[in-house]
Coordinates of C-alpha atoms in Angstrom, one line a residue:
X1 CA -78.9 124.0 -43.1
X2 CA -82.2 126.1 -43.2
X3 CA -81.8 129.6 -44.5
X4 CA -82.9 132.8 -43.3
X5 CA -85.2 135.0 -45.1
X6 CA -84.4 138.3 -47.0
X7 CA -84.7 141.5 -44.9
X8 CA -88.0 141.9 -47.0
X9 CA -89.5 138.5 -45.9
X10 CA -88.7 139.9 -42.0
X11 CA -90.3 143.1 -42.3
X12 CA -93.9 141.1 -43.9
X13 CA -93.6 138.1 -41.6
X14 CA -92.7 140.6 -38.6
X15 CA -96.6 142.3 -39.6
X16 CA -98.1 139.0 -39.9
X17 CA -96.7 137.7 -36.4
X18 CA -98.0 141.0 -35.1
X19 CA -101.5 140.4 -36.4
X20 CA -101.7 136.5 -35.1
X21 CA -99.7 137.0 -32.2
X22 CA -102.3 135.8 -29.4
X23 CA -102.2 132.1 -30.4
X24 CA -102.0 130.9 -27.1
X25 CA -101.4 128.0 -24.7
X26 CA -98.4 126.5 -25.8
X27 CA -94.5 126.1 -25.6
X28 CA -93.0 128.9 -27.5
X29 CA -92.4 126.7 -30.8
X30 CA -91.4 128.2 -33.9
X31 CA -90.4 127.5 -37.6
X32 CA -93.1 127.3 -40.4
X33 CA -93.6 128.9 -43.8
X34 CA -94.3 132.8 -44.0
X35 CA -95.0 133.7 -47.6
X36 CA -98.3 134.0 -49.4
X37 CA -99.4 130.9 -50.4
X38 CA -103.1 131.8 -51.9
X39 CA -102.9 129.6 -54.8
X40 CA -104.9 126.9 -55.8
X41 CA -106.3 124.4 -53.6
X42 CA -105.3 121.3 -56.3
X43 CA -101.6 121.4 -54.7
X44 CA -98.3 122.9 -53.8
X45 CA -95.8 124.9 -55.3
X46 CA -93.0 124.1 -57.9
X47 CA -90.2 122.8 -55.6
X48 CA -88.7 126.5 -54.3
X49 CA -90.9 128.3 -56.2
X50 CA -91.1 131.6 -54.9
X51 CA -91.2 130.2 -51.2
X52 CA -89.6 132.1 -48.6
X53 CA -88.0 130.3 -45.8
X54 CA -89.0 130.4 -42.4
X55 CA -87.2 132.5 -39.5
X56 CA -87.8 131.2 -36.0
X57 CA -87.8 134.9 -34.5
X58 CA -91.1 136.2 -36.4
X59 CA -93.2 132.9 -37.6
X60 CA -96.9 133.2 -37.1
X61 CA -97.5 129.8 -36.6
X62 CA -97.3 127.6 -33.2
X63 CA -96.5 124.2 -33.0
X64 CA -95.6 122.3 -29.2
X65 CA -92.2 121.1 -28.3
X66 CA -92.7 117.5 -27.5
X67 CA -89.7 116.4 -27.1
X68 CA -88.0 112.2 -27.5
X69 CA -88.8 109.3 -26.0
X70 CA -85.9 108.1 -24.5
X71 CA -83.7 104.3 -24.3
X72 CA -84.7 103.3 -21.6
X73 CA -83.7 99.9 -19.6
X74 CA -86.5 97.6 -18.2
X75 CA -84.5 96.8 -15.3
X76 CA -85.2 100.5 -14.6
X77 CA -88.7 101.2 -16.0
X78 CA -90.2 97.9 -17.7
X79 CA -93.5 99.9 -18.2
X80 CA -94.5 102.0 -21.8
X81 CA -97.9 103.7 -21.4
X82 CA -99.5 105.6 -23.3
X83 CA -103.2 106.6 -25.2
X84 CA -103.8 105.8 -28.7
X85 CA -103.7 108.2 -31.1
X86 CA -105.7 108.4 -35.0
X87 CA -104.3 111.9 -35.6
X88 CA -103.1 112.3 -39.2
X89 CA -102.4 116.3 -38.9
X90 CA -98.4 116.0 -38.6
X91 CA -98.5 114.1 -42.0
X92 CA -100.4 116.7 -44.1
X93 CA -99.1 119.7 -42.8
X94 CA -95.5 118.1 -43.1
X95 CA -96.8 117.7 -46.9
X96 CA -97.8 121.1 -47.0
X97 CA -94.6 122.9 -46.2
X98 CA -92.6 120.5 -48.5
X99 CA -94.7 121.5 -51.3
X100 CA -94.4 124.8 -50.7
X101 CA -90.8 124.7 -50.7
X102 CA -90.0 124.5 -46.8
X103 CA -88.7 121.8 -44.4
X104 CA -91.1 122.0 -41.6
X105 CA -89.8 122.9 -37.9
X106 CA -89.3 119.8 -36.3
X107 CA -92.0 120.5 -33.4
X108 CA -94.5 120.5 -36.8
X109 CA -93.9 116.3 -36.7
X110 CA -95.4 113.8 -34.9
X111 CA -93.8 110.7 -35.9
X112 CA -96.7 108.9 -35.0
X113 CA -99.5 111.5 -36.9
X114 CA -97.1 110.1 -39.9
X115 CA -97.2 106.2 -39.2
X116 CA -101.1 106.8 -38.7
X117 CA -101.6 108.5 -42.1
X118 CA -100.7 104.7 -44.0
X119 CA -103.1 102.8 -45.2
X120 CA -104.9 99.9 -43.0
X121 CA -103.0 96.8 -43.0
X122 CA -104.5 94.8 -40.1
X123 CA -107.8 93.1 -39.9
X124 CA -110.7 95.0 -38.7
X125 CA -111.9 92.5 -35.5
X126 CA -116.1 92.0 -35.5
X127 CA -116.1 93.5 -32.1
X128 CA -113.5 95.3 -29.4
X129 CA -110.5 95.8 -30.3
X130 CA -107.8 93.6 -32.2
X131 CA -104.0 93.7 -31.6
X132 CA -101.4 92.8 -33.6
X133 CA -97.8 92.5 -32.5
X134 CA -95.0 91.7 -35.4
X135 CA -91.5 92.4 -35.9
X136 CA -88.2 91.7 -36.6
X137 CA -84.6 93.3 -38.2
X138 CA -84.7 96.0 -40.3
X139 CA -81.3 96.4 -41.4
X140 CA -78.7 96.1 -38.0
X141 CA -82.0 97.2 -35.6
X142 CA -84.6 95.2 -34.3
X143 CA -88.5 96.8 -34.3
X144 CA -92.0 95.6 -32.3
X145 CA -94.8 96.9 -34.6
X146 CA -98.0 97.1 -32.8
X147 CA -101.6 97.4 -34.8
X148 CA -104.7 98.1 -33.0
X149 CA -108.1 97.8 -34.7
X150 CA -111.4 98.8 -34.5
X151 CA -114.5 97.1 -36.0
X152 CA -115.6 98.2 -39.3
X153 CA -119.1 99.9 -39.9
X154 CA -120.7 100.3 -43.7
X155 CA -122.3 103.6 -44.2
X156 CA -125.7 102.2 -44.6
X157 CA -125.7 100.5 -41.1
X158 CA -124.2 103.5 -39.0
X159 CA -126.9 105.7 -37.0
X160 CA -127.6 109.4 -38.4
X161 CA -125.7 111.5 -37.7
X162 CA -125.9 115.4 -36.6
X163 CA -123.1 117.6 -37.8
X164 CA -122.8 120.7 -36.3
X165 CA -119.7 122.6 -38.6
X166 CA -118.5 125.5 -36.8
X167 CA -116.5 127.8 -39.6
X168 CA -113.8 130.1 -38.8
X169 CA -114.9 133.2 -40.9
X170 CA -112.5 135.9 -39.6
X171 CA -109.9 137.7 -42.0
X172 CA -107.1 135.1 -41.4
X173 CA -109.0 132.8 -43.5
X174 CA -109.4 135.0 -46.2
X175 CA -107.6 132.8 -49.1
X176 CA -108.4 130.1 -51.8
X177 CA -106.5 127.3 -49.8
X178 CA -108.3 128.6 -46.9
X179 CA -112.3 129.6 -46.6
X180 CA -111.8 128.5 -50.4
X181 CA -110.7 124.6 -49.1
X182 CA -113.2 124.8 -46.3
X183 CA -116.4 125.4 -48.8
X184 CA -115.6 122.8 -51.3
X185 CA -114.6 120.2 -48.4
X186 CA -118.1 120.8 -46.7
X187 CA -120.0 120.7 -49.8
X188 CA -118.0 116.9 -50.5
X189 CA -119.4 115.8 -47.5
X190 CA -123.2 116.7 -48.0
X191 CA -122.6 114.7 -51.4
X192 CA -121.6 111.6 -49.4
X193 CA -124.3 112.4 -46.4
X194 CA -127.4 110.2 -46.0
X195 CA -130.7 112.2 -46.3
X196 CA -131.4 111.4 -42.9
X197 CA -128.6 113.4 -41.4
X198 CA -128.7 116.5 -40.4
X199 CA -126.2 119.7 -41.3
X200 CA -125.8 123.1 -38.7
X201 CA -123.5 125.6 -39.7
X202 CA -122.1 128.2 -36.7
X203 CA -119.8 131.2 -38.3
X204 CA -117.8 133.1 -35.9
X205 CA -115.3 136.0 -36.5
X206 CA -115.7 139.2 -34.1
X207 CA -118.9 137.3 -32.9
X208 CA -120.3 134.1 -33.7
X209 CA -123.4 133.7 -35.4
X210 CA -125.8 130.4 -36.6
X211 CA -125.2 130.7 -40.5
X212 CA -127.1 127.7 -41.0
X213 CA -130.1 125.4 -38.5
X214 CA -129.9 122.0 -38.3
X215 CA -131.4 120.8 -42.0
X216 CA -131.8 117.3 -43.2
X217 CA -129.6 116.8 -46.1
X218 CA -132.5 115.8 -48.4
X219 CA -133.0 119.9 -48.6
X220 CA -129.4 119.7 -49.9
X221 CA -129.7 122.8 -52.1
X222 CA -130.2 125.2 -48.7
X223 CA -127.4 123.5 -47.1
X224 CA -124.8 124.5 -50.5
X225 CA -126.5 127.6 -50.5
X226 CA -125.7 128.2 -47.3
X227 CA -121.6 126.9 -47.8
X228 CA -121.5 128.9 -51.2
X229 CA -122.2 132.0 -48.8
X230 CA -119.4 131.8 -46.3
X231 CA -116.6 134.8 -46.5
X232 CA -113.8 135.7 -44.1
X233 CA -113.6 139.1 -42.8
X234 CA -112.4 140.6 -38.9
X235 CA -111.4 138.7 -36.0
X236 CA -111.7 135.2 -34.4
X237 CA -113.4 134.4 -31.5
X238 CA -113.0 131.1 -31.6
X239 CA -114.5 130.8 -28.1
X240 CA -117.8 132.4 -28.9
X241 CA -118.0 129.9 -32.0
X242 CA -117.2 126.3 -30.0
X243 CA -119.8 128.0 -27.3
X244 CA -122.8 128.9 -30.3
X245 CA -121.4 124.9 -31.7
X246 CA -122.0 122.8 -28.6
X247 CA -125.2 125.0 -27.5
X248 CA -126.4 124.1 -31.1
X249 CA -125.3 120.1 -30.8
X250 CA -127.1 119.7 -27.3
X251 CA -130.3 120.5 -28.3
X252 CA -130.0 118.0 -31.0
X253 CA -128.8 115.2 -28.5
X254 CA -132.5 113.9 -28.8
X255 CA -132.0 109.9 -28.4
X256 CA -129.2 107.4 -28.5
X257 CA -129.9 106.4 -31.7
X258 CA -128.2 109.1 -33.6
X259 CA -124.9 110.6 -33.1
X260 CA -124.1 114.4 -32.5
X261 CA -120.7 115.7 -33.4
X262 CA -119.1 119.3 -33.3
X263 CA -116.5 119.9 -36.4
X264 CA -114.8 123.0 -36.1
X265 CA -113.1 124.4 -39.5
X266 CA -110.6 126.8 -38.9
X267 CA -106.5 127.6 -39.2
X268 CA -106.9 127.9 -35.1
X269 CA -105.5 131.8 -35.0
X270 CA -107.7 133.0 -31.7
X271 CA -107.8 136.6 -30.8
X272 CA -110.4 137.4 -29.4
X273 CA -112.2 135.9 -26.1
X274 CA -110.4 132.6 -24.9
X275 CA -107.2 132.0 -27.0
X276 CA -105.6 128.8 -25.9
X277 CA -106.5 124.9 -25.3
X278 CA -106.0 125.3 -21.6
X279 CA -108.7 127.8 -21.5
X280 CA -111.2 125.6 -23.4
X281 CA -111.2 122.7 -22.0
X282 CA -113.8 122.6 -19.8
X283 CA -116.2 124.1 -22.3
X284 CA -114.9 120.9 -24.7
X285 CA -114.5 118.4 -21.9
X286 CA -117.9 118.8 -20.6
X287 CA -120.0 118.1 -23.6
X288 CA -117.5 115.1 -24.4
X289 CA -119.3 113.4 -21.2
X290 CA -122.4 114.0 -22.2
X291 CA -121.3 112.5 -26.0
X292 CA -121.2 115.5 -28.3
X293 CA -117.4 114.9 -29.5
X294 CA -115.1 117.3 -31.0
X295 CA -113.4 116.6 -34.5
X296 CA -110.9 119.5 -35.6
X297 CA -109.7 120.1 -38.9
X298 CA -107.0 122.7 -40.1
X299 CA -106.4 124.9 -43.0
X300 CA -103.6 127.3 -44.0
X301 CA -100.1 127.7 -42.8
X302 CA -99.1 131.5 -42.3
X303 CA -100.9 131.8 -39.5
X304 CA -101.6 128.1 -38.1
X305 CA -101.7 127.2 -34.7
X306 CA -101.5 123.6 -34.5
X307 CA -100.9 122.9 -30.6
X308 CA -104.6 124.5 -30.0
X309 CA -106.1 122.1 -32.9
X310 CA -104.5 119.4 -31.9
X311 CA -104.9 119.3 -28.0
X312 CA -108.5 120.5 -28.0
X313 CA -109.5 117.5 -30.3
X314 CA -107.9 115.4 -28.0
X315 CA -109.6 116.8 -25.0
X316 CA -113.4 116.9 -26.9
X317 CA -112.8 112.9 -27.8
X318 CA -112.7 113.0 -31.4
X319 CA -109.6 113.7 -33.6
X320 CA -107.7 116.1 -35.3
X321 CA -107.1 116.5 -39.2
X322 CA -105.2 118.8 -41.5
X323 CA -106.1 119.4 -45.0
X324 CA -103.8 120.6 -47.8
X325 CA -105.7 119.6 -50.7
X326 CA -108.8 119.1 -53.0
X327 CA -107.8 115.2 -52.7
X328 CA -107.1 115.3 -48.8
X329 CA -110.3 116.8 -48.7
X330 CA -112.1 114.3 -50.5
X331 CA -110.2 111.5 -48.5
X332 CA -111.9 112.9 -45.4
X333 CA -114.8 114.6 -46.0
X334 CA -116.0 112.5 -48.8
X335 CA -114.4 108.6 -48.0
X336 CA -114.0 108.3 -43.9
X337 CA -115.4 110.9 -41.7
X338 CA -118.9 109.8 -41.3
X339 CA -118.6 106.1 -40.1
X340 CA -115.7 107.1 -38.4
X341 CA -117.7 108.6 -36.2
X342 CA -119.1 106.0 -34.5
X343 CA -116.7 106.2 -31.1
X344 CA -116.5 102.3 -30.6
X345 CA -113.5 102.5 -27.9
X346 CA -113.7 105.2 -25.3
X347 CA -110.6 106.0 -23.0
X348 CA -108.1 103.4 -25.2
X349 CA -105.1 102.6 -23.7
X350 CA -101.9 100.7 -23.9
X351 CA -99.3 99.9 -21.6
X352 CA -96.0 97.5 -22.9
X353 CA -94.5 95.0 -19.9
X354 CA -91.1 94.5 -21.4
X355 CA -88.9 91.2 -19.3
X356 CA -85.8 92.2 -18.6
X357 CA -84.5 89.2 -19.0
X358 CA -84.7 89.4 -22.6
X359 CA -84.8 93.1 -23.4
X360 CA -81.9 95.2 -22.9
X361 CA -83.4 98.4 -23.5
X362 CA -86.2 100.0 -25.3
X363 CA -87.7 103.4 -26.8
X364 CA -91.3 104.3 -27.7
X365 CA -91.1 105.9 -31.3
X366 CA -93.3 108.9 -31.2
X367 CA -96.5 109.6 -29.0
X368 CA -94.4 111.8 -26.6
X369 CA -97.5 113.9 -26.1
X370 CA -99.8 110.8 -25.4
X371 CA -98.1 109.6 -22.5
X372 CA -99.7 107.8 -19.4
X373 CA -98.3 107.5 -15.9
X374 CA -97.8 103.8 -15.4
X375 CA -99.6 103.6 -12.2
X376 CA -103.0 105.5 -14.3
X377 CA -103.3 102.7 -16.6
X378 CA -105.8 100.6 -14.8
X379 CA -107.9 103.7 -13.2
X380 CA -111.1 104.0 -14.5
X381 CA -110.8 107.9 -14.9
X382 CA -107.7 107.4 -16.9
X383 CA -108.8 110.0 -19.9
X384 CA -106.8 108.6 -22.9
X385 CA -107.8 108.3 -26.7
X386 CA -111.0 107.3 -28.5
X387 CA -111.1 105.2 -31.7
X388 CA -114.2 105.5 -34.0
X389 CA -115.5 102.8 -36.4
X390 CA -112.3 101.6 -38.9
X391 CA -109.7 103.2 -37.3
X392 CA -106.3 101.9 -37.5
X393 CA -103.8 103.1 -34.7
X394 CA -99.9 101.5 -34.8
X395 CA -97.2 101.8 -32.4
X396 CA -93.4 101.4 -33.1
X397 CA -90.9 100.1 -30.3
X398 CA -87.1 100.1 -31.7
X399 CA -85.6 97.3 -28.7
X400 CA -82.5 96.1 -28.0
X401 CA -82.1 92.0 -26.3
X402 CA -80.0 91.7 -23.9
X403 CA -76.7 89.7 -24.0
X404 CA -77.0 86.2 -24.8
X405 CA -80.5 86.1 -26.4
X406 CA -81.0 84.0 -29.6
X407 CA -83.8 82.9 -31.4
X408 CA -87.3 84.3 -30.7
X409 CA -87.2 87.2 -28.7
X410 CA -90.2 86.6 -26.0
X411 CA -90.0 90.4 -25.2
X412 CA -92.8 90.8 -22.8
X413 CA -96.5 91.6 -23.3
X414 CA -98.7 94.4 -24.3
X415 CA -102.4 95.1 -22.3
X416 CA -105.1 97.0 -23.3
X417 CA -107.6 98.8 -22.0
X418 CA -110.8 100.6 -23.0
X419 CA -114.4 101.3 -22.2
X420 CA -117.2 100.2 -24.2
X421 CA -119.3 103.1 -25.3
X422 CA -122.5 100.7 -25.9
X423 CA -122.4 100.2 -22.1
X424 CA -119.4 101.6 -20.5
X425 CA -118.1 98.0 -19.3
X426 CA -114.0 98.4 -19.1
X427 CA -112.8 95.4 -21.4
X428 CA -109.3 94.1 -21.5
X429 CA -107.1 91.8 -23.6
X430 CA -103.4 90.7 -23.3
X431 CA -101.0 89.6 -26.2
X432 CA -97.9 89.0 -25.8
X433 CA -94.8 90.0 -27.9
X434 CA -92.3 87.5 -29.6
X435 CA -90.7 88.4 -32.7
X436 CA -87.9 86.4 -34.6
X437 CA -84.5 88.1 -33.8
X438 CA -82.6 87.2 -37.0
X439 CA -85.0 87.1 -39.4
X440 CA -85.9 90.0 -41.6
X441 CA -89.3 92.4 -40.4
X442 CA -92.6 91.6 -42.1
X443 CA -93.8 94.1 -45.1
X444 CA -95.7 96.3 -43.0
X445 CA -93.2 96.8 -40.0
X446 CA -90.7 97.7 -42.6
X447 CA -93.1 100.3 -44.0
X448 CA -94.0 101.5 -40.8
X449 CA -90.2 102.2 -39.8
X450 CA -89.4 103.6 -42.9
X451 CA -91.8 106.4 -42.2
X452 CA -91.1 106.6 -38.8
X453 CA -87.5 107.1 -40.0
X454 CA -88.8 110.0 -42.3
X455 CA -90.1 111.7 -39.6
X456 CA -87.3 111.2 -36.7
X457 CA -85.0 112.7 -40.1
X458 CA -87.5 115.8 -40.1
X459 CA -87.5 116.3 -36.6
X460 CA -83.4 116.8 -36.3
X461 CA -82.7 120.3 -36.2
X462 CA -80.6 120.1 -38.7
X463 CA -81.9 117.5 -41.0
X464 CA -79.4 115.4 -43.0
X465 CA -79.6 115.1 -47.0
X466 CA -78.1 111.9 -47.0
X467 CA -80.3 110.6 -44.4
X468 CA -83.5 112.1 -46.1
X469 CA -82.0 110.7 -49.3
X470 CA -81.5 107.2 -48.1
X471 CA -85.6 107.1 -46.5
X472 CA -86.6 108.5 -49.3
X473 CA -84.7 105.5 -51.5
X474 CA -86.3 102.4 -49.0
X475 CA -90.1 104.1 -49.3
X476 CA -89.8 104.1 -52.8
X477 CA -88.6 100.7 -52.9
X478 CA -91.6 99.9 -50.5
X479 CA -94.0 101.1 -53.1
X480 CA -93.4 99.2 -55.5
X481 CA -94.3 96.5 -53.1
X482 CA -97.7 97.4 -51.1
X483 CA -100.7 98.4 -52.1
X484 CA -100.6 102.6 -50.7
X485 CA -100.3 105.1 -52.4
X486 CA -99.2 107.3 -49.0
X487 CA -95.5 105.2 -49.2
X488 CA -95.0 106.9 -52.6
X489 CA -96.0 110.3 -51.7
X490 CA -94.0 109.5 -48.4
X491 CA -91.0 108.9 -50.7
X492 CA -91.2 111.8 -52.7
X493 CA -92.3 113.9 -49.4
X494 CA -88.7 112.7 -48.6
X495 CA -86.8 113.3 -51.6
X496 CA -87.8 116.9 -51.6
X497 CA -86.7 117.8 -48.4
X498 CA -83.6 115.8 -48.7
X499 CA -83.1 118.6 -51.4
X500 CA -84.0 121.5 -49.3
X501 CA -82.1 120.6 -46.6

């Protein structure tokens, strides 16, 4: 059972509400972590440590309602559709409350943002996109695992790139693991930058302003200087800063050979101007046509709005991040956000035929906020997701067979569909789906169940110890076995919310 907070904790959290109240744009989610949580950007809290626990009536932060895919027969409905998804956010933010001493709300986790967070397991194809499909029994259930993946690009062979980093700089950033996070994260990427790029920086808190003009990162030391400088203080007009960013990244959409991308920093807490996705979206959608794409990453969590990170990255094209940590920071910033940059699928979609001759029933694990009506699948204006150089994106179908069926389960077929970006062609490829019913999953669908497991556990409103427990014992078992070091810290992750719950 989740406590409540002392009356102390209402009266502070009631204040902080107050101040981030216009947050906009979503379902009226609650739950989240309250107390102050300026400490060092290295890492979390001692498990309980001084953590206050969240009260649905005053949190400041906003998550969406989602809900569950449901079972669902194919004699019925033999069609799963839905756009593929790269966002890790769910996972670190999950992270975050944990360490902090706080089981997230349930609206906080994607099951999918989770699954996405694991390391790569299937083979980057030379070009398009490659599909695997895999499963088997996992204990008394039987799971379809698919992989999608996109080409691979080495640093040295992707285009330049323009940056354009617009910097929430208003007084709700004003913490170590906040404006703190965001200059050390930006100053790990100019490290790993080619001197051919290009760095912008747009500031925005009661009005935005250009903090920085585009400056090749071989003049490195004006770029730092320029990150070294950035302070929070007054509001967040959050429009005005996206509006200064794109303005900024068009007039350095030059040629096709180098890449322009808007990267907004911030913990999403709009007040003034436009305050919700909805509102924004034609300002984002827009410049996504013309190819400036929007990557969003978050900070903080007493005040986070997560709904408006999420959905406007999804609506710019890019994708949407969350970072906790130095390490997460240098994970991003510093390992995979340049190359995966390089949009190599535009519009990506996937849409599962299931026989009903062989399935009894089915259900889509996660991606309830991706999903495509059936009969948009094949329309060329279907706006779905986008998959950069490297990405990895997997899909988890729990299925039932239908009386009778032995043997290898010929369960249907999954289709694909995307656009190429080099010369917006559609391409499609078909594979079909036949997995083994009696014999045990391979590695990597067992992984990917177990975490998927983790986060159905989380998202119960009442989340059960002994389930939590009981995850938490198969990842670490897992980790013993594959090479990530996510399905450990997935395991512990676990382990510590079994015990808060």
């Amino acid at each position: 059972m989740r406590t409540r907070p002392i009356p102390a904790a209402l009266a502070l959290a009631l204040v902080v509400a107050l101040v981030a109240g216009c947050t906009g744009g979503s379902d009226d989610a609650t739950g989240g972590d309250v107390r102050d949580v300026s400490s060092s950007a290295g890492g979390g809290a001692e498990e309980g440590a001084d953590a206050l626990p969240p009260d649905p009536a005053v949190d400041p932060n906003t998550f969406a309602e989602n809900g569950t895919n449901p079972w669902t027969a194919p004699t019925d409905d033999p069609l799963s559709t839905f756009g593929l998804d790269v966002d890790t956010g769910s996972w670190t933010v999950t992270r975050r409350f944990v360490s902090d001493g706080t089981l997230p709300p349930p609206e906080a986790v994607r099951t999918e943002e989770l699954v996405n967070a694991l390391s790569d397991v299937d083979e980057a194809p030379e070009e398009g996109l490659g599909v695997t499909a895999e499963g088997g029994r996992v204990g008394e259930r039987l799971l379809l695992r698919l992989g999608v993946a996109a080409p691979e690009i080495a640093d040295d062979e992707r285009p330049d790139v323009n940056l354009v980093f617009v910097v929430d700089t208003s007084g709700s950033m004003d913490e170590e693991r906040k404006i703190g996070l965001v200059r050390d994260s930006l100053e790990l990427l100019v490290e790993n930058l080619r001197d051919t790029d290009t760095v912008s920086i747009v500031t925005f808190d009661d009005e935005a302003e250009p903090t920085l003009p585009p400056t090749p990162v071989d003049d490195a030391g004006t770029i730092v200087e320029a990150i070294d400088s950035l302070a929070a203080e007054g509001s967040t007009n959050l429009e005005g800063g996206l509006r200064l960013g794109y303005a900024t990244a068009e007039d350095l959409v030059t040629d096709e050979e180098s890449l322009t991308r808007v990267v907004l920093l911030s913990d999403g807490v709009a007040n003034v101007g436009e305050t919700g996705p909805g509102s924004l979206v034609d300002l984002i959608r827009d410049d996504a046509d013309r190819g400036v794409r929007l990557v969003t990453v978050g900070f903080g969590l007493d005040g986070f709005n997560d709904t408006l990170m999420e959905q406007i990255a999804d609506r710019g094209d890019g994708f949407y991040a969350y970072v906790d940590t130095i390490d997460e920071a240098q994970r991003l910033f510093g390992d995979e956000l340049t190359t995966t940059l390089v949009t190599v699928a535009e519009d990506a979609r996937a849409q599962i035929t299931f026989d009903p001759a062989t399935v009894a029933r089915y259900r889509l694990i996660g991606y309830e906020n991706r999903d495509i009506a059936d009969e948009d699948f094949a329309e060329d204006d279907t706006d779905a997701g986008d998959l950069g150089a490297g990405h990895r994106v997997v899909a988890l179908y729990e299925v039932e067979p239908a009386p009778g069926v032995t043997g290898d389960v010929a369960l249907g077929s999954v289709e694909l569909r995307w656009d190429d970006p080099s010369g917006g062609d559609e391409r499609v490829t078909t594979t079909p789906l036949d997995v083994p019913r009696d014999d045990d999953a391979p590695e990597a669908t067992q992984v990917v169940t177990a975490v998927a497991d983790l986060a159905e556990a989380l998202r119960s409103p009442e989340p059960s110890p002994a389930t939590l427990a009981e995850v938490a014992d198969r990842l670490d078992e897992l980790a013993g076995e594959v090479d990530d070091p996510v399905v450990a810290e997935m395991a512990s992750v676990a382990r510590r919310a079994a015990a808060l719950a």
